[in-house]
Amino acid sequence: MKLRTAPLLATLTFLPSARAEVAPDITVVEEGYNYIAKLPCLGCPFLFQDTSAALNEPWRTRKDDNALLLNISLPYTCAFLALNTAPLSSGTSIPPLIHAPQVVQDFSSAELLATLATGQLEASHETALLGGGASFGLSYRYSLHSLRTTSNLQALVFHFDVAAVYSDLATPPTHHALTSPAQKMLEIVLLERPVHSATDPSPAYSIVKIALVSRTPSISSRRTIDFLAWDAHGRIGTPSHLLSYLLSAFAAFLTSGFWALFGFVMAVIVVFIVVVLLCVFGWEFWRDDYEKAQKGKHTRKSSAKGRADVESGTGRAKARFKSAEELGLGLASRGQVVGMGKSD
């Protein structure tokens, strides 16, 4: 959702005293739909880069009261919250990775206005903000549950709690767990908007309350996201993460240019040729001894099938006995043999 800074700009323009005022914990950008929360980061080291000499100085840390800026937006046509442009409770299985800019605790309203006007809340987490601050990756917990209301409209309560912050800009990387008992969390109350026409989105909500509150005990419906255990492909180390990574790398390879597509086509052709050759020449090689013995036995039976066996009456000679004429013995065979003797 695009920020609308016109109301805030008009306020700061006509109130010169606001230039020196410390920015409040909650700043209204658009009533009901867009807010900036300044969440204190108790015990967090302040990560900064000295850019006064226009040099690319290394990132360093110092002790300073600091806070994290959270840009909360509720798109008019969507039923989910966006935190620093990352959609939460949008129904996706892969949770978003959230980066939050770090500022000093006495960050002024004028500096906040300049940050909004220059779009630094949506800038890369590797660039320095006004005052030299950096952005941290957040390990967070969040929950969403419904509230009872006296009307037919649904109300939801959203809790967002930062558990730890991480940055690899400095050497060694900076990691800090927010374990202070005084650490606050963000609470947002959403109320369903009534539908006035057929073109109105349903269900749609607006923000009726937003505040920094004390942490509540852990509840079963709360989801915890470890910044170092997830990336854009899912939880690191799982089969689904590996599959998603390989598919993304393969898609990036195919879209990298003509030679990538040419190499893919050639690889498919080579694989096809190898499979065909294996089918043609490798069939005899992969036959086992039993199959070879059965084939030899079948061949011997086929060669002996045509032989005549008069006594057994099998083979091609399985028929009547042939007569003497048929055997070519002629008329002599018609005589009768009465006896056999020897004469002197």
PDB file of C-alpha atoms in Angstrom, residues 198-339:
ATOM      1  CA  ALA A 198     -21.830  -4.663  -4.384  1.00  0.00           C
ATOM      2  CA  THR A 199     -18.413  -3.287  -5.312  1.00  0.00           C
ATOM      3  CA  ASP A 200     -17.173  -3.139  -1.708  1.00  0.00           C
ATOM      4  CA  PRO A 201     -14.689  -5.908  -0.819  1.00  0.00           C
ATOM      5  CA  SER A 202     -15.914  -8.434   1.708  1.00  0.00           C
ATOM      6  CA  PRO A 203     -14.676  -9.102   4.269  1.00  0.00           C
ATOM      7  CA  ALA A 204     -12.719  -5.882   4.730  1.00  0.00           C
ATOM      8  CA  TYR A 205     -11.379  -4.317   7.895  1.00  0.00           C
ATOM      9  CA  SER A 206     -10.088  -1.066   9.285  1.00  0.00           C
ATOM     10  CA  ILE A 207      -7.752  -0.391  12.195  1.00  0.00           C
ATOM     11  CA  VAL A 208      -9.651   0.996  15.181  1.00  0.00           C
ATOM     12  CA  LYS A 209      -6.868   0.734  17.764  1.00  0.00           C
ATOM     13  CA  ILE A 210      -3.097   0.424  17.671  1.00  0.00           C
ATOM     14  CA  ALA A 211      -0.754   0.613  20.676  1.00  0.00           C
ATOM     15  CA  LEU A 212       2.405  -0.705  22.288  1.00  0.00           C
ATOM     16  CA  VAL A 213       1.453  -3.006  25.169  1.00  0.00           C
ATOM     17  CA  SER A 214       3.196  -5.302  27.632  1.00  0.00           C
ATOM     18  CA  ARG A 215       3.965  -8.804  26.508  1.00  0.00           C
ATOM     19  CA  THR A 216       1.288 -11.406  27.164  1.00  0.00           C
ATOM     20  CA  PRO A 217       1.903 -15.052  28.114  1.00  0.00           C
ATOM     21  CA  SER A 218       2.474 -17.441  25.238  1.00  0.00           C
ATOM     22  CA  ILE A 219      -0.683 -18.816  23.641  1.00  0.00           C
ATOM     23  CA  SER A 220      -1.094 -21.923  21.497  1.00  0.00           C
ATOM     24  CA  SER A 221      -2.202 -20.032  18.378  1.00  0.00           C
ATOM     25  CA  ARG A 222       0.945 -17.896  18.312  1.00  0.00           C
ATOM     26  CA  ARG A 223       3.348 -18.565  15.463  1.00  0.00           C
ATOM     27  CA  THR A 224       7.102 -18.073  15.894  1.00  0.00           C
ATOM     28  CA  ILE A 225       9.444 -17.264  13.001  1.00  0.00           C
ATOM     29  CA  ASP A 226      13.219 -17.530  13.381  1.00  0.00           C
ATOM     30  CA  PHE A 227      14.893 -15.172  10.913  1.00  0.00           C
ATOM     31  CA  LEU A 228      17.924 -17.452  10.427  1.00  0.00           C
ATOM     32  CA  ALA A 229      15.829 -20.610   9.909  1.00  0.00           C
ATOM     33  CA  TRP A 230      13.735 -19.327   7.000  1.00  0.00           C
ATOM     34  CA  ASP A 231      14.282 -17.789   3.602  1.00  0.00           C
ATOM     35  CA  ALA A 232      12.185 -17.097   0.508  1.00  0.00           C
ATOM     36  CA  HIS A 233      11.974 -20.854  -0.248  1.00  0.00           C
ATOM     37  CA  GLY A 234      10.714 -21.953   3.175  1.00  0.00           C
ATOM     38  CA  ARG A 235      12.303 -23.526   6.226  1.00  0.00           C
ATOM     39  CA  ILE A 236      15.980 -24.218   5.574  1.00  0.00           C
ATOM     40  CA  GLY A 237      16.937 -27.907   5.568  1.00  0.00           C
ATOM     41  CA  THR A 238      13.532 -29.343   4.629  1.00  0.00           C
ATOM     42  CA  PRO A 239      12.822 -31.285   1.382  1.00  0.00           C
ATOM     43  CA  SER A 240      10.297 -28.660   0.273  1.00  0.00           C
ATOM     44  CA  HIS A 241      12.948 -25.957   0.691  1.00  0.00           C
ATOM     45  CA  LEU A 242      15.425 -27.912  -1.468  1.00  0.00           C
ATOM     46  CA  LEU A 243      12.810 -28.544  -4.164  1.00  0.00           C
ATOM     47  CA  SER A 244      11.741 -24.895  -4.220  1.00  0.00           C
ATOM     48  CA  TYR A 245      15.363 -23.762  -4.412  1.00  0.00           C
ATOM     49  CA  LEU A 246      16.163 -26.122  -7.307  1.00  0.00           C
ATOM     50  CA  LEU A 247      13.065 -25.058  -9.243  1.00  0.00           C
ATOM     51  CA  SER A 248      13.894 -21.383  -8.738  1.00  0.00           C
ATOM     52  CA  ALA A 249      17.502 -21.921  -9.804  1.00  0.00           C
ATOM     53  CA  PHE A 250      16.342 -23.860 -12.860  1.00  0.00           C
ATOM     54  CA  ALA A 251      13.862 -21.121 -13.814  1.00  0.00           C
ATOM     55  CA  ALA A 252      16.550 -18.478 -13.369  1.00  0.00           C
ATOM     56  CA  PHE A 253      18.875 -20.511 -15.580  1.00  0.00           C
ATOM     57  CA  LEU A 254      16.271 -20.782 -18.343  1.00  0.00           C
ATOM     58  CA  THR A 255      15.596 -17.054 -18.281  1.00  0.00           C
ATOM     59  CA  SER A 256      19.267 -16.094 -18.237  1.00  0.00           C
ATOM     60  CA  GLY A 257      19.601 -15.923 -22.049  1.00  0.00           C
ATOM     61  CA  PHE A 258      19.705 -17.711 -25.396  1.00  0.00           C
ATOM     62  CA  TRP A 259      22.647 -19.965 -24.554  1.00  0.00           C
ATOM     63  CA  ALA A 260      20.936 -21.242 -21.434  1.00  0.00           C
ATOM     64  CA  LEU A 261      17.897 -22.283 -23.471  1.00  0.00           C
ATOM     65  CA  PHE A 262      20.135 -23.803 -26.144  1.00  0.00           C
ATOM     66  CA  GLY A 263      22.021 -25.820 -23.528  1.00  0.00           C
ATOM     67  CA  PHE A 264      18.749 -27.085 -22.059  1.00  0.00           C
ATOM     68  CA  VAL A 265      17.475 -28.257 -25.478  1.00  0.00           C
ATOM     69  CA  MET A 266      20.769 -30.008 -26.230  1.00  0.00           C
ATOM     70  CA  ALA A 267      20.690 -31.717 -22.840  1.00  0.00           C
ATOM     71  CA  VAL A 268      17.188 -33.055 -23.542  1.00  0.00           C
ATOM     72  CA  ILE A 269      18.329 -34.405 -26.937  1.00  0.00           C
ATOM     73  CA  VAL A 270      21.380 -36.122 -25.428  1.00  0.00           C
ATOM     74  CA  VAL A 271      19.291 -37.746 -22.692  1.00  0.00           C
ATOM     75  CA  PHE A 272      16.799 -39.014 -25.293  1.00  0.00           C
ATOM     76  CA  ILE A 273      19.573 -40.543 -27.431  1.00  0.00           C
ATOM     77  CA  VAL A 274      21.145 -42.261 -24.422  1.00  0.00           C
ATOM     78  CA  VAL A 275      17.802 -43.767 -23.398  1.00  0.00           C
ATOM     79  CA  VAL A 276      17.184 -45.097 -26.925  1.00  0.00           C
ATOM     80  CA  LEU A 277      20.656 -46.675 -27.113  1.00  0.00           C
ATOM     81  CA  LEU A 278      20.164 -48.355 -23.765  1.00  0.00           C
ATOM     82  CA  CYS A 279      16.846 -49.789 -24.909  1.00  0.00           C
ATOM     83  CA  VAL A 280      18.319 -51.130 -28.179  1.00  0.00           C
ATOM     84  CA  PHE A 281      21.706 -52.485 -27.116  1.00  0.00           C
ATOM     85  CA  GLY A 282      21.276 -52.996 -23.427  1.00  0.00           C
ATOM     86  CA  TRP A 283      18.298 -55.363 -23.538  1.00  0.00           C
ATOM     87  CA  GLU A 284      20.388 -58.521 -23.921  1.00  0.00           C
ATOM     88  CA  PHE A 285      22.840 -57.363 -21.272  1.00  0.00           C
ATOM     89  CA  TRP A 286      20.234 -56.917 -18.571  1.00  0.00           C
ATOM     90  CA  ARG A 287      18.576 -60.325 -19.090  1.00  0.00           C
ATOM     91  CA  ASP A 288      19.185 -62.730 -16.222  1.00  0.00           C
ATOM     92  CA  ASP A 289      20.274 -66.403 -16.416  1.00  0.00           C
ATOM     93  CA  TYR A 290      16.784 -67.748 -15.875  1.00  0.00           C
ATOM     94  CA  GLU A 291      15.361 -65.807 -18.807  1.00  0.00           C
ATOM     95  CA  LYS A 292      18.216 -66.975 -21.061  1.00  0.00           C
ATOM     96  CA  ALA A 293      17.645 -70.631 -20.049  1.00  0.00           C
ATOM     97  CA  GLN A 294      13.927 -70.355 -20.739  1.00  0.00           C
ATOM     98  CA  LYS A 295      14.575 -68.891 -24.174  1.00  0.00           C
ATOM     99  CA  GLY A 296      17.042 -71.739 -25.035  1.00  0.00           C
ATOM    100  CA  LYS A 297      14.531 -74.331 -23.920  1.00  0.00           C
ATOM    101  CA  HIS A 298      11.849 -72.739 -26.069  1.00  0.00           C
ATOM    102  CA  THR A 299      14.191 -72.767 -29.086  1.00  0.00           C
ATOM    103  CA  ARG A 300      14.953 -76.485 -28.707  1.00  0.00           C
ATOM    104  CA  LYS A 301      11.276 -77.318 -28.474  1.00  0.00           C
ATOM    105  CA  SER A 302      10.556 -75.350 -31.623  1.00  0.00           C
ATOM    106  CA  SER A 303      13.267 -77.193 -33.621  1.00  0.00           C
ATOM    107  CA  ALA A 304      11.999 -80.625 -32.528  1.00  0.00           C
ATOM    108  CA  LYS A 305       8.387 -79.811 -33.167  1.00  0.00           C
ATOM    109  CA  GLY A 306       8.479 -80.755 -36.855  1.00  0.00           C
ATOM    110  CA  ARG A 307      10.024 -84.222 -36.445  1.00  0.00           C
ATOM    111  CA  ALA A 308       7.741 -87.202 -37.061  1.00  0.00           C
ATOM    112  CA  ASP A 309       7.352 -89.884 -34.459  1.00  0.00           C
ATOM    113  CA  VAL A 310       5.270 -92.683 -35.879  1.00  0.00           C
ATOM    114  CA  GLU A 311       5.244 -94.835 -32.789  1.00  0.00           C
ATOM    115  CA  SER A 312       4.128 -92.093 -30.515  1.00  0.00           C
ATOM    116  CA  GLY A 313       1.939 -90.415 -33.078  1.00  0.00           C
ATOM    117  CA  THR A 314       3.277 -87.004 -32.366  1.00  0.00           C
ATOM    118  CA  GLY A 315       4.729 -84.297 -34.537  1.00  0.00           C
ATOM    119  CA  ARG A 316       3.826 -83.690 -38.169  1.00  0.00           C
ATOM    120  CA  ALA A 317       3.480 -87.465 -38.787  1.00  0.00           C
ATOM    121  CA  LYS A 318       0.535 -87.658 -36.425  1.00  0.00           C
ATOM    122  CA  ALA A 319      -1.859 -89.362 -38.989  1.00  0.00           C
ATOM    123  CA  ARG A 320      -2.673 -92.784 -40.535  1.00  0.00           C
ATOM    124  CA  PHE A 321       0.008 -95.278 -41.645  1.00  0.00           C
ATOM    125  CA  LYS A 322       0.902 -94.991 -45.349  1.00  0.00           C
ATOM    126  CA  SER A 323       0.016 -97.873 -47.734  1.00  0.00           C
ATOM    127  CA  ALA A 324       2.533 -99.854 -49.772  1.00  0.00           C
ATOM    128  CA  GLU A 325       1.604 -98.024 -52.964  1.00  0.00           C
ATOM    129  CA  GLU A 326       2.173 -94.753 -51.225  1.00  0.00           C
ATOM    130  CA  LEU A 327       5.495 -96.021 -50.036  1.00  0.00           C
ATOM    131  CA  GLY A 328       6.447 -96.966 -53.644  1.00  0.00           C
ATOM    132  CA  LEU A 329       6.528-100.767 -53.258  1.00  0.00           C
ATOM    133  CA  GLY A 330       4.399-101.419 -56.356  1.00  0.00           C
ATOM    134  CA  LEU A 331       2.270-104.549 -57.137  1.00  0.00           C
ATOM    135  CA  ALA A 332       4.621-106.957 -55.453  1.00  0.00           C
ATOM    136  CA  SER A 333       3.401-105.781 -52.226  1.00  0.00           C
ATOM    137  CA  ARG A 334      -0.102-107.099 -52.900  1.00  0.00           C
ATOM    138  CA  GLY A 335       0.886-110.775 -52.469  1.00  0.00           C
ATOM    139  CA  GLN A 336       0.353-112.654 -49.337  1.00  0.00           C
ATOM    140  CA  VAL A 337       3.131-114.233 -47.438  1.00  0.00           C
ATOM    141  CA  VAL A 338       1.953-117.685 -46.355  1.00  0.00           C
ATOM    142  CA  GLY A 339       5.088-119.230 -45.060  1.00  0.00           C
TER     143      GLY A 339
END
